[in-house]
Amino acid sequence: MQEKILIIGSSGQIGTELVIALRKIYGENNVIASDIKPSSYEIMNSGPFEKMDVMDEKLLGSIVKKHNITQIYLLAALLSATAEKNIELGWGLNMRSLSHVLDLARYGLIKKIFWPSSIAVFGPTTPKNKTPQYTVMEPNTVYGISKLAGERWNEYYWNQFNVDVRSLRYPGLIGWKGKPGGGTTDYAVEIFHQAIKNNKYQCFLKKCTCLPMMYMKDAIRATIELMESESKKIKIRSSYNLAGISFSPEEISEEIKKYLPAFNISYKEDFRQKIADSWPSSIDDNHAQKDWGWKIEYDLQKMTKDMIKNLTNKYQKKTVNE
Ligand code: SER
């Protein structure tokens, strides 16, 4: 049977790359992009797009029926920093969107769901280094609380209703195609843009704040590998730990200086420092490795090289969306 995939949140940092990757695999017309605002030029011109607010449950249901959707990737969310500024919207959007989509699967309209969780499910009482899959989880941000609650709902729907939902606890994601919005790990993307454009960057985290991160190419591959694995291999239905690389602002700036020797970083922490301090420094993802064969490809060196090459090209062509 032909899979028909709906990506909710196709204009965001992950959606921008995931839609294109999935269209290559499943065919352009079998991957429907959707967002409240238009997506990238590449997405809008390579296949179907539906304008949708995921809070509109009726519209979501009608789009699912119209396209005979079999799988949904639910990427729409308010990230950590933005959700702290708007608690009601952060909680409402992150939770209601998930419950709408889980119910579509519960009532047999779709067959498979991907929903991203995050390192934000951990909190200040969680062991910081090589944080295990099963550990103390007391998140203290709206975003983290919503992601942990969502994980519990995923597992509940799997156990009670056999809903095939799959999830990854993404670390901070770094890519050159789409721009992040409202996250605490966003500095690691902004730093590349500012380094290439202005040779300087003022970081909103302290220089020694080490956080788990991952290059977008690895994150997209992990997502697709998880979704294409046989159901029986997916032993964890809440969400899998996923480890990439861990570094501090100081370490990434040293790496950037290898390509842009005049680059200068300064530090002025803001409210996001407290969020970062509550999160792990590194993650243990042995369950993902064991269950469905996950393996990272990009380390800090390889990622920095690829980011600088692609972003420099993009700025030369002047096609970066600011
Ligand atoms: N990258 C996200 C954020 O910073 C964490 O999942 O909010």
mmCIF file of N, CA, C and O and ligand atoms in Angstrom, residues 79-81 117-120 143 170-173 182-186 279, ligand 1:
data_model
loop_
_atom_site.group_PDB
_atom_site.id
_atom_site.type_symbol
_atom_site.label_atom_id
_atom_site.label_comp_id
_atom_site.label_asym_id
_atom_site.label_seq_id
_atom_site.Cartn_x
_atom_site.Cartn_y
_atom_site.Cartn_z
ATOM 1 N N LEU A 79 9.080 25.961 21.286
ATOM 2 C CA LEU A 79 10.320 25.465 21.905
ATOM 3 C C LEU A 79 10.560 26.085 23.288
ATOM 4 O O LEU A 79 9.766 26.893 23.771
ATOM 5 N N SER A 80 11.694 25.710 23.875
ATOM 6 C CA SER A 80 11.900 25.984 25.300
ATOM 7 C C SER A 80 11.833 27.468 25.682
ATOM 8 O O SER A 80 11.147 27.833 26.636
ATOM 9 N N ALA A 81 12.536 28.321 24.949
ATOM 10 C CA ALA A 81 12.603 29.730 25.346
ATOM 11 C C ALA A 81 11.261 30.419 25.091
ATOM 12 O O ALA A 81 10.757 31.162 25.948
ATOM 13 N N SER A 117 10.454 14.258 20.892
ATOM 14 C CA SER A 117 10.658 14.709 22.263
ATOM 15 C C SER A 117 12.029 15.394 22.303
ATOM 16 O O SER A 117 12.568 15.746 21.250
ATOM 17 N N SER A 118 12.579 15.580 23.472
ATOM 18 C CA SER A 118 13.751 16.461 23.592
ATOM 19 C C SER A 118 14.551 16.144 24.852
ATOM 20 O O SER A 118 14.009 15.580 25.819
ATOM 21 N N ILE A 119 15.808 16.591 24.856
ATOM 22 C CA ILE A 119 16.615 16.531 26.081
ATOM 23 C C ILE A 119 15.984 17.366 27.191
ATOM 24 O O ILE A 119 16.364 17.250 28.347
ATOM 25 N N ALA A 120 15.023 18.211 26.832
ATOM 26 C CA ALA A 120 14.347 19.062 27.820
ATOM 27 C C ALA A 120 13.465 18.264 28.779
ATOM 28 O O ALA A 120 12.964 18.816 29.761
ATOM 29 N N TYR A 143 8.206 23.724 28.261
ATOM 30 C CA TYR A 143 8.499 22.859 27.124
ATOM 31 C C TYR A 143 8.849 21.442 27.592
ATOM 32 O O TYR A 143 8.313 20.448 27.090
ATOM 33 N N TYR A 170 15.358 14.467 20.784
ATOM 34 C CA TYR A 170 16.397 15.175 20.034
ATOM 35 C C TYR A 170 17.267 16.020 20.964
ATOM 36 O O TYR A 170 16.750 16.698 21.845
ATOM 37 N N PRO A 171 18.571 16.042 20.685
ATOM 38 C CA PRO A 171 19.430 17.055 21.301
ATOM 39 C C PRO A 171 19.234 18.373 20.526
ATOM 40 O O PRO A 171 18.379 18.448 19.641
ATOM 41 N N GLY A 172 20.006 19.399 20.813
ATOM 42 C CA GLY A 172 19.946 20.635 20.031
ATOM 43 C C GLY A 172 20.323 20.324 18.585
ATOM 44 O O GLY A 172 21.305 19.617 18.343
ATOM 45 N N LEU A 173 19.529 20.830 17.630
ATOM 46 C CA LEU A 173 19.778 20.469 16.223
ATOM 47 C C LEU A 173 20.391 21.634 15.448
ATOM 48 O O LEU A 173 19.941 22.772 15.558
ATOM 49 N N GLY A 182 13.242 30.040 18.807
ATOM 50 C CA GLY A 182 12.757 29.968 20.175
ATOM 51 C C GLY A 182 13.352 28.889 21.047
ATOM 52 O O GLY A 182 12.817 28.579 22.105
ATOM 53 N N GLY A 183 14.470 28.311 20.637
ATOM 54 C CA GLY A 183 15.096 27.282 21.460
ATOM 55 C C GLY A 183 16.301 27.817 22.217
ATOM 56 O O GLY A 183 16.826 28.888 21.911
ATOM 57 N N THR A 184 16.735 27.026 23.204
ATOM 58 C CA THR A 184 17.904 27.400 24.004
ATOM 59 C C THR A 184 19.192 26.972 23.304
ATOM 60 O O THR A 184 20.248 27.574 23.496
ATOM 61 N N THR A 185 19.092 25.941 22.481
ATOM 62 C CA THR A 185 20.289 25.470 21.776
ATOM 63 C C THR A 185 20.508 26.223 20.462
ATOM 64 O O THR A 185 21.460 25.952 19.742
ATOM 65 N N ASP A 186 19.644 27.184 20.164
ATOM 66 C CA ASP A 186 19.716 27.913 18.883
ATOM 67 C C ASP A 186 21.036 28.671 18.692
ATOM 68 O O ASP A 186 21.396 28.993 17.565
ATOM 69 N N TRP A 279 19.631 21.158 31.907
ATOM 70 C CA TRP A 279 19.681 20.040 30.960
ATOM 71 C C TRP A 279 20.988 19.251 31.062
ATOM 72 O O TRP A 279 22.005 19.778 31.534
HETATM 73 N N1 SER B 1 16.443 22.566 20.907
HETATM 74 C C1 SER B 1 15.372 22.641 21.836
HETATM 75 C C2 SER B 1 15.351 23.914 22.562
HETATM 76 O O1 SER B 1 16.399 24.477 22.755
HETATM 77 C C3 SER B 1 15.469 21.520 22.825
HETATM 78 O O2 SER B 1 14.765 20.457 22.349
HETATM 79 O O3 SER B 1 14.323 24.344 22.981
#
